[in-house]
Each structure stands twice: as structure tokens, then as C-alpha cells.
mmCIF file of C-alpha atoms and ligand atoms in Angstrom:
data_model
loop_
_atom_site.group_PDB
_atom_site.id
_atom_site.type_symbol
_atom_site.label_atom_id
_atom_site.label_comp_id
_atom_site.label_asym_id
_atom_site.label_seq_id
_atom_site.Cartn_x
_atom_site.Cartn_y
_atom_site.Cartn_z
ATOM 1 C CA MET A 11 85.544 107.825 91.346
ATOM 2 C CA GLU A 12 84.223 103.933 91.786
ATOM 3 C CA ILE A 13 86.485 102.129 93.595
ATOM 4 C CA LYS A 14 87.096 98.560 92.226
ATOM 5 C CA PHE A 15 88.017 94.905 94.289
ATOM 6 C CA LYS A 16 89.163 92.353 92.345
ATOM 7 C CA LYS A 17 86.856 89.050 92.137
ATOM 8 C CA ASP A 18 90.329 87.531 93.174
ATOM 9 C CA PHE A 19 91.162 89.889 96.348
ATOM 10 C CA VAL A 20 87.132 89.484 96.927
ATOM 11 C CA GLU A 21 87.489 85.851 97.076
ATOM 12 C CA ARG A 22 90.478 85.614 98.237
ATOM 13 C CA TYR A 23 89.394 88.489 100.758
ATOM 14 C CA SER A 24 86.174 86.377 102.114
ATOM 15 C CA ASN A 25 88.016 83.444 103.149
ATOM 16 C CA LEU A 26 89.849 85.849 105.453
ATOM 17 C CA THR A 27 87.611 87.747 107.071
ATOM 18 C CA ASN A 28 84.468 89.912 107.603
ATOM 19 C CA PHE A 29 84.274 91.308 103.533
ATOM 20 C CA LYS A 30 81.498 93.650 103.846
ATOM 21 C CA GLU A 31 83.296 95.384 107.364
ATOM 22 C CA PHE A 32 86.368 95.023 105.426
ATOM 23 C CA LYS A 33 85.376 97.223 102.525
ATOM 24 C CA GLU A 34 82.793 99.514 104.356
ATOM 25 C CA ILE A 35 86.110 100.311 106.267
ATOM 26 C CA SER A 36 88.853 100.403 103.407
ATOM 27 C CA LEU A 37 86.095 103.022 102.223
ATOM 28 C CA LYS A 38 86.354 105.889 104.734
ATOM 29 C CA PRO A 39 89.072 108.342 105.259
ATOM 30 C CA LEU A 40 91.752 107.456 107.584
ATOM 31 C CA ALA A 41 91.845 109.989 110.944
ATOM 32 C CA ARG A 42 95.007 111.708 110.792
ATOM 33 C CA THR A 43 97.646 110.708 113.151
ATOM 34 C CA ILE A 44 100.520 112.599 114.238
ATOM 35 C CA ARG A 45 103.362 111.347 117.005
ATOM 36 C CA VAL A 46 105.138 114.259 119.354
ATOM 37 C CA ASN A 47 108.916 114.071 118.836
ATOM 38 C CA THR A 48 110.406 113.651 122.228
ATOM 39 C CA LEU A 49 113.618 114.527 121.025
ATOM 40 C CA LYS A 50 112.041 118.305 120.377
ATOM 41 C CA SER A 51 109.384 118.796 122.291
ATOM 42 C CA ASN A 52 106.917 117.251 124.365
ATOM 43 C CA VAL A 53 102.764 116.425 124.790
ATOM 44 C CA LYS A 54 101.835 119.695 126.680
ATOM 45 C CA GLU A 55 104.043 122.068 125.256
ATOM 46 C CA LEU A 56 103.215 120.500 121.748
ATOM 47 C CA LYS A 57 99.049 121.066 123.207
ATOM 48 C CA GLU A 58 100.154 124.887 123.572
ATOM 49 C CA ARG A 59 100.894 125.477 120.032
ATOM 50 C CA LEU A 60 98.453 123.656 118.447
ATOM 51 C CA ASN A 61 95.346 125.409 120.053
ATOM 52 C CA ASP A 62 94.237 125.681 116.623
ATOM 53 C CA TRP A 63 93.685 121.718 116.594
ATOM 54 C CA ASP A 64 91.783 118.959 118.662
ATOM 55 C CA LEU A 65 94.333 116.289 120.068
ATOM 56 C CA LYS A 66 92.462 112.922 120.893
ATOM 57 C CA PRO A 67 94.456 110.243 122.128
ATOM 58 C CA ILE A 68 95.258 106.530 120.547
ATOM 59 C CA LYS A 69 93.905 104.092 122.344
ATOM 60 C CA PHE A 70 97.980 102.306 123.158
ATOM 61 C CA TYR A 71 100.040 105.462 122.831
ATOM 62 C CA ASP A 72 100.118 108.372 124.484
ATOM 63 C CA LYS A 73 102.074 110.672 122.529
ATOM 64 C CA ALA A 74 100.102 109.838 119.371
ATOM 65 C CA PHE A 75 96.746 111.876 119.334
ATOM 66 C CA GLU A 76 93.911 111.586 115.900
ATOM 67 C CA ILE A 77 94.268 115.665 115.115
ATOM 68 C CA GLU A 78 91.405 117.789 113.703
ATOM 69 C CA HIS A 79 91.052 121.520 112.740
ATOM 70 C CA LYS A 80 89.176 123.273 115.837
ATOM 71 C CA LYS A 81 86.948 124.878 113.072
ATOM 72 C CA LYS A 82 87.304 121.742 110.573
ATOM 73 C CA GLU A 83 88.246 124.903 108.043
ATOM 74 C CA ARG A 84 92.001 123.290 106.907
ATOM 75 C CA ARG A 85 93.008 119.321 107.295
ATOM 76 C CA ASP A 86 97.328 120.477 106.085
ATOM 77 C CA VAL A 87 98.816 119.076 109.473
ATOM 78 C CA GLY A 88 101.553 118.534 107.310
ATOM 79 C CA ASN A 89 102.182 122.505 106.436
ATOM 80 C CA LEU A 90 102.037 123.389 110.073
ATOM 81 C CA LYS A 91 105.173 125.322 111.553
ATOM 82 C CA GLU A 92 105.958 122.502 114.089
ATOM 83 C CA HIS A 93 105.624 120.161 111.660
ATOM 84 C CA PHE A 94 108.848 121.736 109.708
ATOM 85 C CA LEU A 95 110.414 122.198 112.674
ATOM 86 C CA GLY A 96 110.309 118.228 113.852
ATOM 87 C CA HIS A 97 108.261 118.838 116.526
ATOM 88 C CA PHE A 98 105.619 116.261 115.627
ATOM 89 C CA TYR A 99 105.791 113.201 112.533
ATOM 90 C CA LEU A 100 102.780 112.289 110.745
ATOM 91 C CA GLN A 101 102.874 108.485 111.149
ATOM 92 C CA GLU A 102 99.679 106.686 110.614
ATOM 93 C CA SER A 103 98.207 104.959 114.207
ATOM 94 C CA ALA A 104 99.004 100.949 113.534
ATOM 95 C CA SER A 105 102.745 101.802 111.772
ATOM 96 C CA LEU A 106 103.434 102.868 115.684
ATOM 97 C CA LEU A 107 103.364 99.389 116.953
ATOM 98 C CA PRO A 108 106.794 98.081 115.632
ATOM 99 C CA PRO A 109 108.559 99.971 117.748
ATOM 100 C CA LEU A 110 106.447 99.827 120.871
ATOM 101 C CA ILE A 111 106.750 95.757 120.240
ATOM 102 C CA LEU A 112 110.637 96.231 119.725
ATOM 103 C CA ASN A 113 111.208 98.653 122.550
ATOM 104 C CA PRO A 114 114.585 99.767 121.603
ATOM 105 C CA LYS A 115 116.301 100.851 124.645
ATOM 106 C CA LYS A 116 119.004 103.818 125.083
ATOM 107 C CA ASN A 117 122.800 103.099 124.238
ATOM 108 C CA GLU A 118 121.481 99.902 122.558
ATOM 109 C CA ILE A 119 123.203 98.829 118.883
ATOM 110 C CA VAL A 120 120.133 99.065 115.648
ATOM 111 C CA LEU A 121 119.677 98.146 112.397
ATOM 112 C CA ASP A 122 116.192 99.153 111.131
ATOM 113 C CA VAL A 123 117.262 97.082 107.663
ATOM 114 C CA ALA A 124 114.060 98.757 105.301
ATOM 115 C CA ALA A 125 113.891 101.963 106.377
ATOM 116 C CA SER A 126 112.999 104.737 104.142
ATOM 117 C CA PRO A 127 110.617 107.667 105.021
ATOM 118 C CA GLY A 128 112.297 106.977 108.683
ATOM 119 C CA SER A 129 108.807 107.162 110.559
ATOM 120 C CA LYS A 130 110.189 103.879 112.382
ATOM 121 C CA THR A 131 113.721 105.080 112.778
ATOM 122 C CA THR A 132 112.768 108.073 113.930
ATOM 123 C CA GLN A 133 110.518 106.421 116.926
ATOM 124 C CA MET A 134 113.353 104.628 117.630
ATOM 125 C CA ALA A 135 115.311 107.119 117.967
ATOM 126 C CA ALA A 136 113.538 108.804 120.271
ATOM 127 C CA MET A 137 112.445 105.855 122.672
ATOM 128 C CA MET A 138 116.152 105.428 122.605
ATOM 129 C CA GLU A 139 117.036 109.312 123.635
ATOM 130 C CA ASN A 140 119.841 109.346 120.560
ATOM 131 C CA THR A 141 122.033 107.210 123.174
ATOM 132 C CA GLY A 142 123.359 104.234 120.992
ATOM 133 C CA ILE A 143 123.249 103.637 117.129
ATOM 134 C CA ILE A 144 120.546 103.028 114.577
ATOM 135 C CA VAL A 145 121.619 101.952 111.243
ATOM 136 C CA ALA A 146 118.934 103.118 109.036
ATOM 137 C CA ASN A 147 119.391 101.043 105.588
ATOM 138 C CA ASP A 148 117.637 100.971 102.184
ATOM 139 C CA VAL A 149 117.895 99.582 99.053
ATOM 140 C CA LYS A 150 117.264 102.418 96.915
ATOM 141 C CA PRO A 151 118.992 106.050 95.946
ATOM 142 C CA VAL A 152 115.633 107.986 96.008
ATOM 143 C CA ARG A 153 114.394 106.796 98.911
ATOM 144 C CA LEU A 154 117.733 108.171 101.310
ATOM 145 C CA LYS A 155 116.293 111.743 100.073
ATOM 146 C CA PRO A 156 113.143 111.615 102.199
ATOM 147 C CA LEU A 157 114.827 109.187 105.370
ATOM 148 C CA SER A 158 117.889 112.259 105.129
ATOM 149 C CA ILE A 159 115.063 114.991 105.260
ATOM 150 C CA ASN A 160 113.593 112.862 108.191
ATOM 151 C CA LEU A 161 116.123 112.191 110.639
ATOM 152 C CA GLN A 162 117.029 116.096 110.141
ATOM 153 C CA ARG A 163 113.611 117.233 110.644
ATOM 154 C CA CYS A 164 113.787 115.558 113.920
ATOM 155 C CA GLY A 165 116.753 116.777 115.483
ATOM 156 C CA VAL A 166 118.184 112.347 115.468
ATOM 157 C CA VAL A 167 121.943 112.436 116.440
ATOM 158 C CA ASN A 168 121.810 108.632 117.140
ATOM 159 C CA THR A 169 121.668 107.557 113.199
ATOM 160 C CA VAL A 170 124.038 106.321 110.168
ATOM 161 C CA MET A 171 122.357 105.368 107.302
ATOM 162 C CA THR A 172 123.289 103.139 104.639
ATOM 163 C CA LEU A 173 122.195 101.460 100.725
ATOM 164 C CA GLN A 174 122.679 98.515 100.282
ATOM 165 C CA TYR A 175 120.620 95.214 99.659
ATOM 166 C CA GLY A 176 118.583 94.673 103.014
ATOM 167 C CA GLN A 177 119.862 90.835 102.277
ATOM 168 C CA ARG A 178 123.205 91.505 102.533
ATOM 169 C CA MET A 179 123.518 93.683 105.541
ATOM 170 C CA ARG A 180 126.266 92.386 107.635
ATOM 171 C CA GLY A 181 127.190 93.086 111.005
ATOM 172 C CA LYS A 182 125.739 92.099 114.873
ATOM 173 C CA PHE A 183 122.613 94.102 116.397
ATOM 174 C CA GLU A 184 121.332 93.126 120.013
ATOM 175 C CA LYS A 185 117.924 95.080 118.419
ATOM 176 C CA ILE A 186 116.681 94.459 114.701
ATOM 177 C CA LEU A 187 113.453 96.065 113.100
ATOM 178 C CA LEU A 188 112.512 94.302 109.070
ATOM 179 C CA ASP A 189 109.337 96.823 108.382
ATOM 180 C CA ALA A 190 109.764 95.014 105.395
ATOM 181 C CA PRO A 191 108.363 96.153 101.889
ATOM 182 C CA CYS A 192 104.951 94.445 100.992
ATOM 183 C CA SER A 193 102.145 94.400 98.935
ATOM 184 C CA GLY A 194 100.046 96.990 101.151
ATOM 185 C CA THR A 195 96.898 95.368 101.199
ATOM 186 C CA GLY A 196 96.291 96.733 105.290
ATOM 187 C CA ALA A 197 97.159 100.531 103.468
ATOM 188 C CA ILE A 198 93.867 100.721 100.997
ATOM 189 C CA ARG A 199 92.835 103.287 103.067
ATOM 190 C CA LYS A 200 96.001 105.004 102.312
ATOM 191 C CA SER A 201 97.130 103.732 98.145
ATOM 192 C CA ILE A 202 94.060 102.636 96.575
ATOM 193 C CA LYS A 203 96.759 101.633 93.796
ATOM 194 C CA THR A 204 97.343 98.734 96.118
ATOM 195 C CA LEU A 205 94.315 97.009 94.964
ATOM 196 C CA GLN A 206 94.830 97.881 91.127
ATOM 197 C CA ILE A 207 98.672 96.224 90.988
ATOM 198 C CA TYR A 208 97.236 93.604 92.828
ATOM 199 C CA ASN A 209 98.343 90.055 91.311
ATOM 200 C CA LYS A 210 98.455 86.576 93.239
ATOM 201 C CA GLY A 211 102.093 86.727 91.467
ATOM 202 C CA MET A 212 102.955 89.575 92.752
ATOM 203 C CA ILE A 213 102.435 88.417 96.376
ATOM 204 C CA LYS A 214 103.983 85.066 96.506
ATOM 205 C CA LYS A 215 107.254 86.985 94.735
ATOM 206 C CA LEU A 216 107.692 89.425 97.578
ATOM 207 C CA SER A 217 106.700 86.055 99.907
ATOM 208 C CA TYR A 218 110.550 85.573 98.790
ATOM 209 C CA THR A 219 111.803 88.682 99.486
ATOM 210 C CA GLN A 220 110.758 89.275 102.723
ATOM 211 C CA ARG A 221 111.677 85.636 103.147
ATOM 212 C CA ASP A 222 115.500 86.063 102.497
ATOM 213 C CA LEU A 223 115.623 89.503 104.255
ATOM 214 C CA LEU A 224 114.309 87.876 106.993
ATOM 215 C CA PHE A 225 116.658 84.943 106.945
ATOM 216 C CA ASN A 226 119.574 87.589 106.554
ATOM 217 C CA SER A 227 118.681 89.445 109.443
ATOM 218 C CA PHE A 228 118.472 86.166 111.750
ATOM 219 C CA LYS A 229 121.755 85.809 110.444
ATOM 220 C CA ILE A 230 122.976 89.342 111.913
ATOM 221 C CA LEU A 231 121.057 89.390 115.262
ATOM 222 C CA GLU A 232 123.072 88.857 118.426
ATOM 223 C CA LYS A 233 122.157 85.913 120.539
ATOM 224 C CA ASN A 234 118.922 86.903 123.049
ATOM 225 C CA GLY A 235 118.620 89.618 120.831
ATOM 226 C CA GLU A 236 115.457 90.552 119.820
ATOM 227 C CA MET A 237 114.114 91.163 115.932
ATOM 228 C CA VAL A 238 110.575 92.218 114.906
ATOM 229 C CA TYR A 239 109.280 91.544 111.414
ATOM 230 C CA SER A 240 106.330 93.702 110.264
ATOM 231 C CA THR A 241 103.933 94.392 107.089
ATOM 232 C CA CYS A 242 101.067 96.649 106.137
ATOM 233 C CA SER A 243 99.831 93.539 104.474
ATOM 234 C CA LEU A 244 97.307 91.555 104.955
ATOM 235 C CA GLU A 245 97.949 88.152 103.366
ATOM 236 C CA PRO A 246 98.804 85.268 105.316
ATOM 237 C CA GLU A 247 101.914 83.876 102.517
ATOM 238 C CA GLU A 248 103.538 87.846 102.958
ATOM 239 C CA ASN A 249 103.221 87.460 106.930
ATOM 240 C CA GLU A 250 102.574 84.336 108.667
ATOM 241 C CA GLY A 251 104.426 81.770 106.489
ATOM 242 C CA VAL A 252 107.141 83.642 105.985
ATOM 243 C CA VAL A 253 107.261 83.703 109.786
ATOM 244 C CA ASN A 254 106.514 80.235 109.604
ATOM 245 C CA SER A 255 109.293 79.417 107.265
ATOM 246 C CA LEU A 256 111.637 81.222 109.953
ATOM 247 C CA LEU A 257 110.518 78.810 112.621
ATOM 248 C CA GLU A 258 110.982 75.694 109.936
ATOM 249 C CA LYS A 259 115.000 76.337 108.987
ATOM 250 C CA ASN A 260 116.049 77.756 112.533
ATOM 251 C CA GLU A 261 115.456 76.251 115.531
ATOM 252 C CA ASN A 262 117.006 78.480 118.118
ATOM 253 C CA ALA A 263 114.007 81.108 116.265
ATOM 254 C CA LYS A 264 111.412 81.480 118.939
ATOM 255 C CA LEU A 265 108.262 83.791 119.033
ATOM 256 C CA GLU A 266 107.591 86.313 121.866
ATOM 257 C CA LYS A 267 104.201 86.824 122.574
ATOM 258 C CA ILE A 268 102.132 91.026 121.769
ATOM 259 C CA ASN A 269 100.548 92.427 123.924
ATOM 260 C CA VAL A 270 98.839 95.467 123.202
ATOM 261 C CA LYS A 271 96.880 96.710 126.067
ATOM 262 C CA GLY A 272 93.895 98.937 124.384
ATOM 263 C CA LEU A 273 94.595 97.357 120.807
ATOM 264 C CA LYS A 274 92.198 95.003 119.620
ATOM 265 C CA THR A 275 93.643 92.350 117.646
ATOM 266 C CA SER A 276 92.459 89.284 115.156
ATOM 267 C CA ASP A 277 93.431 85.698 115.244
ATOM 268 C CA VAL A 278 96.101 84.786 112.832
ATOM 269 C CA VAL A 279 95.740 82.473 110.401
ATOM 270 C CA LEU A 280 97.188 78.936 110.606
ATOM 271 C CA ASP A 281 95.884 77.184 107.553
ATOM 272 C CA PHE A 282 96.581 79.423 104.339
ATOM 273 C CA GLU A 283 95.474 77.924 100.939
ATOM 274 C CA GLY A 284 96.271 73.802 101.938
ATOM 275 C CA LYS A 285 99.411 75.102 104.083
ATOM 276 C CA SER A 286 99.272 74.676 107.805
ATOM 277 C CA TYR A 287 101.614 76.982 110.066
ATOM 278 C CA ASN A 288 103.328 76.898 113.513
ATOM 279 C CA ASP A 289 100.400 76.807 116.080
ATOM 280 C CA GLU A 290 103.532 79.507 117.767
ATOM 281 C CA ILE A 291 102.231 81.828 115.360
ATOM 282 C CA LYS A 292 99.557 82.924 117.959
ATOM 283 C CA LYS A 293 101.741 84.595 119.594
ATOM 284 C CA CYS A 294 101.987 87.413 116.565
ATOM 285 C CA LEU A 295 99.992 90.079 116.068
ATOM 286 C CA ARG A 296 97.551 90.604 112.657
ATOM 287 C CA ILE A 297 95.190 93.534 112.828
ATOM 288 C CA TRP A 298 92.922 94.349 110.172
ATOM 289 C CA PRO A 299 91.246 98.440 109.046
ATOM 290 C CA GLN A 300 88.147 97.319 110.670
ATOM 291 C CA ASP A 301 89.561 96.166 114.223
ATOM 292 C CA ASN A 302 90.481 99.847 115.545
ATOM 293 C CA ASP A 303 90.016 102.118 112.325
ATOM 294 C CA THR A 304 93.175 101.782 111.398
ATOM 295 C CA GLU A 305 95.252 100.419 108.880
ATOM 296 C CA GLY A 306 95.984 96.791 109.028
ATOM 297 C CA PHE A 307 99.265 95.302 110.611
ATOM 298 C CA PHE A 308 101.391 92.052 110.758
ATOM 299 C CA VAL A 309 103.791 92.175 113.763
ATOM 300 C CA ALA A 310 105.966 89.134 114.516
ATOM 301 C CA LYS A 311 108.790 89.357 117.632
ATOM 302 C CA ILE A 312 111.460 87.281 117.184
ATOM 303 C CA LYS A 313 114.133 86.184 120.113
ATOM 304 C CA LYS A 314 116.824 84.039 119.111
ATOM 305 C CA VAL A 315 117.684 81.852 122.185
HETATM 306 C C1 SAM B 155 107.426 99.546 104.520
HETATM 307 S S1 SAM B 155 109.115 100.720 103.371
HETATM 308 C C2 SAM B 155 109.379 100.933 104.891
HETATM 309 C C3 SAM B 155 109.349 102.346 105.879
HETATM 310 C C4 SAM B 155 109.704 102.974 107.527
HETATM 311 N N1 SAM B 155 109.902 101.287 107.652
HETATM 312 C C5 SAM B 155 109.301 103.504 107.278
HETATM 313 O O1 SAM B 155 108.885 103.319 108.349
HETATM 314 O O2 SAM B 155 109.137 104.641 107.335
HETATM 315 C C6 SAM B 155 109.594 99.415 102.841
HETATM 316 C C7 SAM B 155 110.502 99.696 102.446
HETATM 317 O O3 SAM B 155 111.837 98.814 102.123
HETATM 318 C C8 SAM B 155 113.065 99.093 101.236
HETATM 319 N N2 SAM B 155 112.887 97.621 100.434
HETATM 320 C C9 SAM B 155 112.592 97.809 99.270
HETATM 321 N N3 SAM B 155 113.190 96.569 98.675
HETATM 322 C C10 SAM B 155 114.370 96.362 99.666
HETATM 323 C C11 SAM B 155 115.920 95.313 100.132
HETATM 324 N N4 SAM B 155 116.068 94.159 99.260
HETATM 325 N N5 SAM B 155 116.226 95.907 101.215
HETATM 326 C C12 SAM B 155 116.519 96.995 102.329
HETATM 327 N N6 SAM B 155 115.424 97.481 101.385
HETATM 328 C C13 SAM B 155 114.116 97.755 101.303
HETATM 329 C C14 SAM B 155 111.668 100.118 100.043
HETATM 330 O O4 SAM B 155 113.133 100.988 99.477
HETATM 331 C C15 SAM B 155 111.372 100.684 101.436
HETATM 332 O O5 SAM B 155 111.167 102.123 101.124
#
């Protein structure tokens, strides 16, 4: 099937990146990546169990691997017994970044505002060694089903699920992950539907929702608490623009510099369609799919001072 990039998409993205490189990589399939679920297994044990498969370490996390069948006879990693048993989670490598950057610790009280299907919730539960509390929220009733299946499969016991508009969540949390609903332009390699439905109106509408979600999340973050805002979108309006509005309205919101060893990153966007964003936004992380042969992602780490 021929994949068509709309004219306004090509124009916009040619101004943001090397479009030729972006297009080339976007048409290539993504490597399959698994994260070892340390609540049920460990790297050594999983390698022994999956001895028909090559596990190639990814650059920035020692518990995740690209996986390929040694004889190239199969690709259905999701059908492996070890997957059903929750010994690993199939997770795109860039999607590992937001929890690694938030770094939830044992016994902390954590909110995952937009949690389903739970890749990052289960990753955080493992990082917290099943202690403390995670409130895993989503707004769509149908999305709670895959979330609960994944929590159960992975042996997560420190998490409660809630069904609520993230904009209306209440309480106080030490750490918050807002992996926001987004246009997904960084994830074209996973779903080309993004290209078909892409339009600027949708981006604007999403950016309003993201801003409301971010503002409320910041409100319910404890003083000295930390939060991560992430999207798999590459649109400045959904990323730098949203973070910029928080910095404009809350002087106690401070960005923390993100450094991930082994990861190639790109410059953030500080001027876009006549708007200039705060220089502090340079502390955020923007990766294009061609930087590391992954999905594209944007991550901001915010502290409430
Ligand atoms: C990018 S996905 C989250 C992926 C998830 N964090 C993971 O790593 O598996 C965004 C999620 O936000 C949910 N969502 C959309 N609008 C929301 C809202 N207003 N409040 C809370 N969740 C929302 C969607 O149902 C969707 O499940």
C-alpha cells in the first residue's frame, strides 16, 4: 500500500526537520522491543527462557531488548508463554523514557493521569517494586479493560484504577505522569492512520485538552513534587507550546534538565508560527524517529517549587 503524506503535513514537517530522513524512517517497520518485568522475572532468567530468540540490548536501558527470532521463523512475540505469564512487556523503546525520567521510587504516591493500556504504569510498578501506591486513571471505560488485564498479567498489586476526566482528578501526589492523549505524529511507524486523520484543527483541539490536563496535574502535585509530561507527538503546539503555557501561568513550575545516557536527542522548537517559547524549554527532550530508529517522543520534567 502506498503511504501518502498530506501537503500541509509535508510543508509543516519540512520546516521542523530533515523531511527526507523523517519520511524514510517513517516507512520502515519498528524493531520489536520488550521490557523485562522485574516483578516476575529478571534478565538472566528471561534470556534462558527465550533461547530461540536474539535479545539485543537497547542503548539507554539495561532491562529492555530488541527481540528477533534466531531462525527468523516467527515474529509473534505476543503469543509467547512468557508474555502471557507477564515475564515481559512488549513496549516500544522510546515509550520507556517517561517513567525512567520520572523515576518513581519505593513507597511513593504516584498518579498516572492517562494510563491505558498500562505500559508505563506496569513499568513504574516494577520500578517501585510493587510498593507505595499508583493511581492509574483513564477517561474511557473501554480502556480500563486492557489496563486491568496488563496490571494483572504483570503481577502489579500497588495500583488502583480510576475512571475520570484527568482534568477533574483531585488529591495530592508526590509524582505524576501525564502521558497525554495526542495526535501521535511521532508514532506513524506504528499506525499510519495518524497520517490519514492529520489536520491542524485536530492539533489545536488536542493542545487545549493537553493544557487543561497539565494545569490540573500541576495543581494536584505536592510541593517539591515532580511530574513528567510526555507525548508521542512531534507537533510543537502539543509539546513546547503546552509546557510554555504552564511556565507562563505558574511561577512555581520549574523545568528540570533531562539527560539520558546513550540517547540521541534533537533541538526543541523555540519559535513556531510566530510564537516564541521560553528558553527554559531547552531542558526538555525531543526525539525524532530518525534520531535513534524509534518512535518520536517529547518529554518534559517539571518540579513544583
Ligand atoms: C497516549 S495514551 C496513554 C498510554 C499509556 N500511558 C501507556 O503508556 O500505556 C493516552 C490515553 O489518554 C486517555 N485519555 C484521553 N483523554 C483523557 C482525559 N481527558 N483524561 C484522562 N485520560 C484521557 C485515552 O483514553 C488514552 O488511553
